[in-house]
Amino acid sequence: MKCPVCNHENGNASFCERCGSKLAPSSPTSDAVQNQQSAAAEPEYTRWSSTQATPSHVPGSSNTHSAARPVEHVSDSSSTDSHSSAGDNNANQWNNIVQNEKVQQAKEVSKQYLSYFLSVLTRPYQTMKTVGEQHSLNGWITMALIAVLTSTYFLITFSRMDVDGLFIGGFIRPLLFTAISLIAAIALMYALLKIEKITFRPKTLVAQFGTLLVPAVTSLVLANLFIVISYSIAIFFLVVSYLIIFVSLNTVLFQYPLNRTKAAIDSMYSVLIANVVLFYILYRLLGATIIGLIGLMFSPYGRL
């Protein structure tokens, strides 16, 4: 018989051999009920232990979680890729917007310059007297066109004569030399007006000079067109375009009040010095090339 206090097995004794507690007589009925209760309790404990078991003790739990983890990583990587692709799309859209804005601005500037060019070509002197600082950009564009058209003229000429160093000598060098000459003309006008102590705005000066140079652009366009017909006609328009540069410099200067009695030097000599310096710069930079091309007018090859 089992002691109800210390669970010691005592056989058929009335008192427990270990703790001395009184033992109740056992009967087959009570033993059967106790066995049924223990049997009924065992599945309940088994179910409770199975539900409370950690994932590491449950069979197949490690495989389940290990299989689920890559799915999470895949979702993270896919979300990262989606974010990066979205960022790339946003960057591409922004670049397209910026490029479209630049294209639109370039189109707008070209339209404005074309209308400005056509209006100036008919009456350059009258337009020069009305331009302001806002037209300085048009002046710079006109000077850039003169430099590009001049270099294009020399490039076409040298290509027909099979001259070595075609791109450097026929395009880059005339482009730089013409640009330097035009900037030197602006610097001479600026210096002379400062010597005369005349108040003026530099941007307005650029706008006025560029306005008077519009006929030079037309002359250079004709020079490039006639170069495939006759060198003599092409050279004529080239020389006219450079004469327009000198005329423009003098016209801009003389529309200011230069007859100041307190000036250190008479205005006549100041303007003459400016013209001589500009002529010397053009001669040093482009004189040899232009003189060589003028020689083609008297050669049989130049009378095509």
XYZ file of N, CA and C in Angstrom, residues 9-240:
696
model
N 5.974 2.767 -0.587
C 5.234 1.521 -0.716
C 5.446 0.679 0.561
N 4.328 0.383 1.246
C 4.406 -0.308 2.555
C 3.816 -1.708 2.552
N 3.344 -2.193 1.497
C 2.712 -3.511 1.497
C 1.321 -3.450 2.131
N 1.044 -4.438 3.087
C -0.265 -4.517 3.728
C -0.268 -3.931 5.127
N 0.712 -3.116 5.513
C 0.797 -2.561 6.876
C -0.276 -1.512 7.072
N -0.611 -1.244 8.353
C -1.628 -0.238 8.695
C -1.013 1.151 8.824
N 0.324 1.196 9.158
C 1.015 2.478 9.291
C 2.224 2.502 8.346
N 2.628 3.694 7.888
C 3.750 3.847 6.953
C 5.049 3.582 7.671
N 5.906 2.771 7.035
C 7.184 2.439 7.623
C 8.138 3.625 7.630
N 7.954 4.622 6.759
C 8.878 5.749 6.683
C 8.441 6.903 7.564
N 7.162 7.351 7.382
C 6.734 8.544 8.119
C 5.761 8.247 9.245
N 5.258 7.003 9.320
C 4.354 6.610 10.410
C 2.941 7.050 10.208
N 2.600 7.511 9.077
C 1.222 7.939 8.843
C 0.330 6.718 8.726
N -0.939 6.892 9.122
C -1.907 5.818 9.065
C -2.304 5.603 7.632
N -2.309 4.312 7.298
C -2.625 3.961 5.929
C -4.059 3.509 5.844
N -4.790 4.026 4.796
C -6.180 3.605 4.609
C -6.181 2.306 3.834
N -7.087 1.399 4.208
C -7.144 0.120 3.482
C -7.558 0.344 2.038
N -6.823 -0.280 1.174
C -7.101 -0.119 -0.245
C -8.097 -1.125 -0.710
N -8.803 -0.718 -1.729
C -9.803 -1.627 -2.302
C -9.627 -1.638 -3.803
N -10.062 -2.712 -4.449
C -9.908 -2.771 -5.907
C -10.638 -1.649 -6.619
N -11.707 -1.174 -5.995
C -12.479 -0.120 -6.673
C -11.722 1.200 -6.671
N -11.158 1.511 -5.469
C -10.410 2.773 -5.375
C -9.165 2.750 -6.249
N -8.507 1.577 -6.310
C -7.317 1.482 -7.178
C -7.683 1.663 -8.646
N -8.784 1.116 -9.021
C -9.197 1.247 -10.437
C -9.539 2.685 -10.764
N -10.220 3.368 -9.783
C -10.568 4.783 -10.018
C -9.317 5.630 -10.121
N -8.310 5.309 -9.207
C -7.067 6.077 -9.244
C -6.325 5.857 -10.541
N -6.297 4.598 -11.039
C -5.625 4.319 -12.300
C -6.309 5.015 -13.477
N -7.670 5.065 -13.438
C -8.393 5.742 -14.515
C -8.113 7.244 -14.516
N -8.051 7.833 -13.282
C -7.756 9.263 -13.200
C -6.361 9.588 -13.716
N -5.404 8.737 -13.371
C -4.041 8.970 -13.863
C -3.963 8.777 -15.366
N -4.698 7.793 -15.879
C -4.705 7.563 -17.321
C -5.379 8.711 -18.058
N -6.447 9.252 -17.429
C -7.147 10.372 -18.066
C -6.311 11.646 -17.998
N -5.515 11.779 -16.922
C -4.689 12.973 -16.767
C -3.466 12.965 -17.682
N -3.025 11.806 -18.046
C -1.805 11.723 -18.856
C -1.981 12.304 -20.252
N -3.048 12.000 -20.957
C -3.210 12.648 -22.260
C -3.338 14.167 -22.150
N -4.014 14.633 -21.034
C -4.157 16.083 -20.875
C -2.796 16.737 -20.674
N -1.920 16.156 -19.905
C -0.581 16.693 -19.713
C 0.211 16.641 -20.999
N 0.018 15.521 -21.715
C 0.734 15.391 -22.984
C 0.321 16.495 -23.958
N -1.022 16.753 -23.997
C -1.497 17.823 -24.880
C -0.972 19.171 -24.429
N -0.981 19.438 -23.099
C -0.498 20.725 -22.594
C 0.997 20.919 -22.876
N 1.786 19.826 -22.669
C 3.222 19.910 -22.910
C 3.526 20.097 -24.387
N 2.709 19.486 -25.237
C 2.950 19.650 -26.672
C 2.647 21.077 -27.132
N 1.616 21.701 -26.516
C 1.303 23.082 -26.894
C 2.285 24.064 -26.305
N 2.871 23.774 -25.128
C 3.811 24.676 -24.488
C 5.248 24.430 -24.890
N 5.484 23.436 -25.733
C 6.865 23.115 -26.120
C 7.429 24.228 -26.991
N 8.707 24.508 -26.812
C 9.398 25.525 -27.611
C 9.577 25.029 -29.027
N 9.764 25.939 -29.976
C 9.928 25.512 -31.371
C 11.122 24.614 -31.572
N 12.116 24.719 -30.687
C 13.298 23.878 -30.869
C 13.020 22.434 -30.509
N 11.978 22.176 -29.653
C 11.670 20.814 -29.276
C 10.582 20.204 -30.131
N 9.869 20.999 -30.900
C 8.802 20.456 -31.727
C 9.406 19.930 -33.011
N 9.074 18.715 -33.384
C 9.663 18.149 -34.612
C 9.235 18.945 -35.832
N 10.228 19.225 -36.652
C 9.954 19.940 -37.892
C 9.841 21.435 -37.733
N 9.900 21.916 -36.445
C 9.756 23.359 -36.259
C 10.951 24.124 -36.805
N 12.140 23.552 -36.607
C 13.342 24.211 -37.122
C 13.300 24.301 -38.641
N 12.822 23.282 -39.288
C 12.740 23.315 -40.743
C 11.739 24.352 -41.211
N 10.633 24.468 -40.427
C 9.600 25.432 -40.830
C 10.131 26.844 -40.772
N 10.818 27.177 -39.649
C 11.320 28.535 -39.506
C 12.491 28.804 -40.435
N 13.323 27.785 -40.611
C 14.446 27.985 -41.518
C 13.971 28.169 -42.952
N 12.843 27.538 -43.284
C 12.310 27.717 -44.623
C 11.611 29.062 -44.769
N 11.108 29.601 -43.652
C 10.385 30.877 -43.726
C 11.334 32.058 -43.795
N 12.531 31.919 -43.207
C 13.470 33.032 -43.171
C 13.922 33.485 -44.556
N 14.262 32.590 -45.474
C 14.642 33.077 -46.802
C 13.544 33.877 -47.482
N 12.274 33.531 -47.192
C 11.182 34.277 -47.791
C 11.218 35.712 -47.329
N 11.521 35.895 -45.983
C 11.612 37.246 -45.464
C 12.761 38.003 -46.137
N 13.911 37.343 -46.306
C 15.046 38.000 -46.958
C 14.719 38.347 -48.402
N 14.026 37.462 -49.063
C 13.665 37.733 -50.446
C 12.758 38.942 -50.527
N 11.800 39.031 -49.584
C 10.899 40.174 -49.594
C 11.662 41.463 -49.308
N 12.653 41.395 -48.389
C 13.453 42.589 -48.103
C 14.249 43.026 -49.325
N 14.878 42.049 -49.979
C 15.678 42.402 -51.147
C 14.795 42.936 -52.272
N 13.616 42.322 -52.422
C 12.720 42.816 -53.465
C 12.236 44.211 -53.159
N 11.964 44.492 -51.852
C 11.542 45.845 -51.490
C 12.679 46.839 -51.704
N 13.920 46.404 -51.393
C 15.063 47.290 -51.634
C 15.235 47.577 -53.113
N 15.086 46.516 -53.924
C 15.191 46.715 -55.363
C 14.102 47.639 -55.887
N 12.877 47.468 -55.308
C 11.784 48.336 -55.756
C 12.051 49.778 -55.380
N 12.620 50.000 -54.164
C 12.940 51.368 -53.752
C 14.025 51.960 -54.638
N 15.069 51.149 -54.936
C 16.150 51.663 -55.773
C 15.663 51.950 -57.188
N 14.811 51.048 -57.710
C 14.269 51.306 -59.044
C 13.377 52.532 -59.063
N 12.615 52.715 -57.955
C 11.782 53.915 -57.875
C 12.642 55.167 -57.819
N 13.770 55.099 -57.047
C 14.678 56.246 -56.998
C 15.303 56.542 -58.350
N 15.682 55.471 -59.089
C 16.247 55.670 -60.423
C 15.225 56.295 -61.369
N 13.964 55.822 -61.249
C 12.929 56.395 -62.101
C 12.710 57.866 -61.792
N 12.724 58.201 -60.490
C 12.563 59.611 -60.116
C 13.715 60.461 -60.643
N 14.956 59.912 -60.514
C 16.120 60.651 -61.026
C 16.034 60.831 -62.538
N 15.608 59.779 -63.247
C 15.483 59.895 -64.696
C 14.408 60.898 -65.086
N 13.293 60.878 -64.334
C 12.235 61.845 -64.620
C 12.717 63.259 -64.382
N 13.490 63.467 -63.293
C 13.993 64.806 -63.007
C 14.975 65.263 -64.091
N 15.851 64.343 -64.540
C 16.789 64.692 -65.604
C 16.052 65.044 -66.897
N 14.989 64.283 -67.169
C 14.212 64.587 -68.369
C 13.545 65.948 -68.267
N 13.049 66.271 -67.057
C 12.412 67.577 -66.865
C 13.423 68.696 -67.061
N 14.624 68.520 -66.463
C 15.661 69.553 -66.591
C 16.074 69.714 -68.049
N 16.259 68.582 -68.740
C 16.649 68.653 -70.145
C 15.560 69.310 -70.982
N 14.299 68.963 -70.681
C 13.208 69.584 -71.425
C 13.154 71.085 -71.165
N 13.404 71.486 -69.914
C 13.417 72.912 -69.612
C 14.545 73.619 -70.354
N 15.717 72.991 -70.403
C 16.836 73.596 -71.127
C 16.531 73.686 -72.619
N 15.911 72.640 -73.151
C 15.556 72.663 -74.571
C 14.543 73.764 -74.847
N 13.553 73.879 -73.956
C 12.551 74.922 -74.129
C 13.173 76.314 -74.027
N 14.095 76.490 -73.068
C 14.770 77.778 -72.937
C 15.602 78.092 -74.176
N 16.302 77.066 -74.690
C 17.102 77.278 -75.906
C 16.209 77.652 -77.089
N 15.065 76.981 -77.203
C 14.141 77.308 -78.280
C 13.617 78.736 -78.136
N 13.295 79.112 -76.898
C 12.775 80.459 -76.671
C 13.827 81.518 -76.998
N 15.080 81.253 -76.576
C 16.154 82.203 -76.869
C 16.395 82.310 -78.367
N 16.360 81.166 -79.064
C 16.584 81.189 -80.514
C 15.469 81.947 -81.236
N 14.220 81.770 -80.777
C 13.113 82.506 -81.393
C 13.260 84.005 -81.156
N 13.602 84.369 -79.930
C 13.784 85.785 -79.631
C 14.940 86.374 -80.430
N 16.029 85.615 -80.548
C 17.177 86.138 -81.294
C 16.855 86.271 -82.783
N 16.077 85.323 -83.312
C 15.738 85.399 -84.733
C 14.908 86.646 -85.032
N 13.917 86.918 -84.199
C 13.123 88.138 -84.393
C 13.984 89.382 -84.192
N 14.883 89.320 -83.194
C 15.798 90.438 -82.965
C 16.720 90.633 -84.164
N 17.242 89.558 -84.719
C 18.168 89.622 -85.856
C 17.495 90.250 -87.071
N 16.270 89.824 -87.363
C 15.578 90.338 -88.540
C 15.220 91.815 -88.394
N 14.858 92.200 -87.168
C 14.515 93.618 -86.958
C 15.748 94.508 -87.010
N 16.888 94.009 -86.523
C 18.116 94.798 -86.518
C 18.701 94.900 -87.921
N 18.555 93.857 -88.715
C 19.196 93.824 -90.028
C 18.702 94.963 -90.922
N 17.472 95.365 -90.791
C 16.938 96.428 -91.643
C 17.410 97.815 -91.177
N 17.478 98.038 -89.867
C 17.862 99.349 -89.338
C 18.798 99.150 -88.133
N 20.048 98.792 -88.363
C 20.957 98.509 -87.241
C 21.285 99.731 -86.394
N 21.494 100.884 -87.035
C 21.879 102.075 -86.265
C 20.727 102.572 -85.399
N 19.529 102.605 -85.954
C 18.378 103.053 -85.177
C 18.095 102.100 -84.014
N 18.271 100.801 -84.235
C 18.054 99.832 -83.165
C 19.129 99.944 -82.100
N 20.351 100.240 -82.526
C 21.452 100.376 -81.569
C 21.187 101.479 -80.550
N 20.510 102.538 -80.948
C 20.240 103.658 -80.057
C 19.151 103.357 -79.044
N 18.404 102.271 -79.253
C 17.291 101.944 -78.350
C 17.537 100.704 -77.490
N 18.604 99.953 -77.741
C 18.833 98.722 -76.970
C 19.302 99.071 -75.557
N 19.117 98.103 -74.648
C 19.546 98.283 -73.267
C 20.288 97.068 -72.757
N 20.409 96.979 -71.441
C 21.150 95.871 -70.831
C 20.529 94.517 -71.139
N 19.211 94.490 -71.315
C 18.536 93.210 -71.555
C 18.908 92.594 -72.898
N 19.512 93.378 -73.781
C 19.921 92.860 -75.091
C 21.399 92.459 -75.127
N 22.057 92.456 -73.987
C 23.480 92.078 -73.986
C 23.682 90.622 -74.399
N 22.736 89.751 -74.036
C 22.843 88.347 -74.449
C 22.799 88.226 -75.967
N 21.935 88.993 -76.609
C 21.891 88.974 -78.076
C 23.212 89.456 -78.671
N 23.837 90.427 -78.016
C 25.141 90.881 -78.496
C 26.196 89.792 -78.431
N 26.219 89.054 -77.318
C 27.186 87.955 -77.198
C 26.894 86.852 -78.212
N 25.621 86.569 -78.452
C 25.267 85.547 -79.447
C 25.741 85.974 -80.838
N 25.573 87.250 -81.166
C 26.027 87.744 -82.470
C 27.539 87.590 -82.623
N 28.291 87.928 -81.578
C 29.747 87.777 -81.648
C 30.155 86.312 -81.737
N 29.429 85.439 -81.058
C 29.724 84.010 -81.164
C 29.458 83.500 -82.578
N 28.386 83.971 -83.193
C 28.104 83.575 -84.582
C 29.196 84.052 -85.529
N 29.710 85.256 -85.312
C 30.796 85.760 -86.162
C 32.031 84.872 -86.041
N 32.370 84.478 -84.812
C 33.545 83.622 -84.611
C 33.345 82.251 -85.264
N 32.161 81.671 -85.119
C 31.910 80.344 -85.692
C 31.882 80.401 -87.213
N 31.215 81.404 -87.780
C 31.144 81.512 -89.239
C 32.513 81.799 -89.853
N 33.331 82.579 -89.155
C 34.688 82.835 -89.657
C 35.507 81.553 -89.686
N 35.467 80.796 -88.602
C 36.213 79.534 -88.553
C 35.669 78.525 -89.565
N 34.362 78.540 -89.798
C 33.786 77.648 -90.818
C 34.279 78.014 -92.216
N 34.406 79.316 -92.459
C 34.915 79.770 -93.752
C 36.334 79.249 -93.988
N 37.191 79.405 -93.006
C 38.575 78.937 -93.168
C 38.637 77.418 -93.258
N 37.768 76.728 -92.538
C 37.761 75.267 -92.590
C 37.405 74.779 -93.991
N 36.373 75.379 -94.591
C 35.983 74.973 -95.945
C 37.094 75.291 -96.944
N 37.696 76.453 -96.784
C 38.767 76.854 -97.713
C 39.958 75.913 -97.618
N 40.405 75.623 -96.397
C 41.559 74.748 -96.231
C 41.255 73.317 -96.664
N 40.022 72.884 -96.497
C 39.677 71.525 -96.928
C 39.734 71.395 -98.443
N 39.420 72.469 -99.172
C 39.483 72.426 -100.639
C 40.918 72.511 -101.145
N 41.798 73.066 -100.322
C 43.206 73.182 -100.733
C 44.067 72.051 -100.183
N 43.468 71.104 -99.455
C 44.195 69.962 -98.890
C 45.360 70.412 -98.008
N 45.080 71.315 -97.082
C 46.096 71.818 -96.163
C 46.182 70.885 -94.956
N 47.424 70.641 -94.471
C 47.616 69.788 -93.301
C 47.147 70.511 -92.036
N 46.840 69.728 -91.010
C 46.347 70.304 -89.760
C 45.040 71.042 -89.962
N 44.106 70.342 -90.622
C 42.875 71.002 -91.062
C 42.041 71.516 -89.896
N 41.791 70.676 -88.890
C 40.875 71.071 -87.819
C 41.485 72.152 -86.924
N 42.776 71.984 -86.604
C 43.421 72.972 -85.726
C 43.622 74.301 -86.443
N 44.241 74.240 -87.606
C 44.536 75.470 -88.325
C 43.349 76.076 -89.035
N 42.378 75.249 -89.413
C 41.263 75.757 -90.191
C 40.022 76.054 -89.395
N 39.941 75.559 -88.151
C 38.720 75.811 -87.369
C 39.019 76.384 -85.983
N 39.841 75.673 -85.200
C 40.077 76.093 -83.817
C 40.800 77.429 -83.758
N 41.870 77.579 -84.535
C 42.663 78.809 -84.466
C 41.869 80.034 -84.937
N 41.193 79.995 -86.083
C 40.374 81.169 -86.451
C 39.257 81.458 -85.454
N 38.702 80.414 -84.868
C 37.642 80.618 -83.876
C 38.157 81.396 -82.675
N 39.299 80.968 -82.143
C 39.867 81.647 -80.972
C 40.340 83.054 -81.327
N 40.989 83.209 -82.486
C 41.508 84.521 -82.871
C 40.388 85.533 -83.089
N 39.308 85.112 -83.712
C 38.183 86.028 -83.927
C 37.522 86.401 -82.609
N 37.362 85.426 -81.720
C 36.773 85.728 -80.415
C 37.644 86.701 -79.625
N 38.968 86.499 -79.670
C 39.889 87.415 -78.975
C 39.803 88.823 -79.571
N 39.687 88.918 -80.887
C 39.610 90.235 -81.533
C 38.344 90.973 -81.126
N 37.213 90.291 -81.063
C 35.958 90.937 -80.683
C 35.982 91.372 -79.220
N 36.537 90.526 -78.366
C 36.652 90.907 -76.945
C 37.611 92.088 -76.795
N 38.671 92.099 -77.594
C 39.596 93.235 -77.556
C 38.917 94.520 -77.996
N 38.016 94.454 -78.970
C 37.276 95.640 -79.416
C 36.410 96.187 -78.285
N 35.752 95.300 -77.543
C 34.936 95.744 -76.402
C 35.825 96.361 -75.326
N 36.972 95.759 -75.081
C 37.887 96.298 -74.067
C 38.408 97.673 -74.467
N 38.677 97.876 -75.755
C 39.151 99.184 -76.223
C 38.069 100.258 -76.043
N 36.836 99.922 -76.384
C 35.744 100.882 -76.192
C 35.553 101.205 -74.714
N 35.629 100.191 -73.891
C 35.477 100.388 -72.445
C 36.582 101.309 -71.918
N 37.815 101.053 -72.315
C 38.937 101.867 -71.837
C 38.834 103.304 -72.328
N 38.433 103.500 -73.594
C 38.348 104.851 -74.129
C 37.253 105.659 -73.426
N 36.108 105.023 -73.149
C 35.036 105.736 -72.450
C 35.421 106.050 -71.007
N 36.220 105.184 -70.421
C 36.713 105.480 -69.071
C 37.694 106.659 -69.097
N 38.545 106.704 -70.121
C 39.479 107.827 -70.237
C 38.717 109.137 -70.437
N 37.639 109.071 -71.226
C 36.824 110.253 -71.464
C 35.939 110.607 -70.265
N 35.948 109.762 -69.242
C 35.156 109.981 -68.023
C 33.664 110.100 -68.319
N 33.210 109.156 -69.133
C 31.796 109.115 -69.518
C 31.114 107.999 -68.739
N 29.964 108.289 -68.190
C 29.182 107.295 -67.449
C 28.437 106.409 -68.444
N 28.612 105.120 -68.322
C 27.944 104.159 -69.211
C 27.807 102.836 -68.474
N 27.016 101.951 -69.062
C 26.816 100.604 -68.520
C 27.503 99.598 -69.437
N 28.372 98.746 -68.893
C 29.091 97.779 -69.750
C 28.171 96.856 -70.541
N 27.076 96.392 -69.933
C 26.161 95.504 -70.659
C 25.496 96.235 -71.824
N 25.168 97.494 -71.605
C 24.595 98.275 -72.710
C 25.607 98.458 -73.829
N 26.866 98.623 -73.467
C 27.920 98.747 -74.472
C 28.027 97.477 -75.314
N 27.960 96.327 -74.658
C 27.996 95.048 -75.386
C 26.782 94.917 -76.292
N 25.594 95.310 -75.796
C 24.374 95.221 -76.598
C 24.458 96.126 -77.822
N 24.996 97.324 -77.666
C 25.115 98.246 -78.790
C 26.103 97.730 -79.831
N 27.241 97.249 -79.378
C 28.250 96.729 -80.308
C 27.730 95.492 -81.027
N 27.066 94.594 -80.292
C 26.513 93.400 -80.928
C 25.410 93.705 -81.917
N 24.634 94.759 -81.656
C 23.580 95.140 -82.597
C 24.155 95.584 -83.926
N 25.212 96.357 -83.886
C 25.828 96.828 -85.126
C 26.583 95.721 -85.861
N 26.870 94.608 -85.188
C 27.580 93.500 -85.830
C 26.652 92.540 -86.573
N 25.355 92.737 -86.494
C 24.415 91.839 -87.172
C 24.662 91.792 -88.682
N 24.907 92.918 -89.381
C 25.235 92.812 -90.822
C 26.494 92.003 -91.098
N 27.434 91.966 -90.149
C 28.641 91.156 -90.345
C 28.295 89.669 -90.365
N 27.311 89.261 -89.588
C 26.879 87.858 -89.617
C 26.322 87.510 -90.994
N 25.502 88.407 -91.537
C 24.952 88.168 -92.880
C 26.063 88.092 -93.925
N 27.048 88.962 -93.805
C 28.155 88.952 -94.758
C 28.948 87.650 -94.678
N 29.148 87.136 -93.465
C 29.885 85.877 -93.316
C 29.081 84.682 -93.826
N 27.778 84.736 -93.680
C 26.942 83.663 -94.242
C 27.078 83.640 -95.765
N 27.058 84.802 -96.389
C 27.245 84.876 -97.842
C 28.648 84.415 -98.247
N 29.645 84.733 -97.417
C 31.006 84.286 -97.719
C 31.099 82.762 -97.704
N 30.450 82.134 -96.762
C 30.466 80.664 -96.702
C 29.694 80.040 -97.854
N 28.667 80.713 -98.324
C 27.902 80.167 -99.446
C 28.650 80.317 -100.771
N 29.295 81.454 -100.967
C 29.958 81.710 -102.245
C 31.327 81.049 -102.342
N 31.820 80.442 -101.279
C 33.148 79.837 -101.339
C 33.172 78.637 -102.285
N 32.029 78.009 -102.513
C 31.976 76.873 -103.438
C 31.791 77.338 -104.870
N 31.542 78.644 -105.060
C 31.353 79.187 -106.410
C 32.579 79.957 -106.874
N 33.024 80.892 -106.036
C 34.163 81.738 -106.412
C 34.851 82.221 -105.144
N 36.166 82.049 -105.122
C 36.945 82.530 -103.988
C 36.954 84.062 -103.924
N 36.923 84.712 -105.077
C 36.991 86.177 -105.078
C 35.765 86.783 -104.406
N 34.585 86.277 -104.716
C 33.364 86.792 -104.085
C 33.340 86.451 -102.604
N 33.789 85.237 -102.268
C 33.797 84.826 -100.859
C 34.752 85.692 -100.048
N 35.941 85.964 -100.600
C 36.906 86.814 -99.911
C 36.364 88.234 -99.752
N 35.632 88.704 -100.737
C 35.045 90.040 -100.664
C 34.102 90.148 -99.454
N 33.214 89.177 -99.292
C 32.284 89.214 -98.158
C 33.005 89.024 -96.826
N 34.102 88.270 -96.822
C 34.874 88.118 -95.597
C 35.494 89.450 -95.173
N 36.076 90.170 -96.136
C 36.680 91.473 -95.831
C 35.606 92.462 -95.378
N 34.442 92.434 -96.012
C 33.347 93.326 -95.618
C 32.935 93.083 -94.175
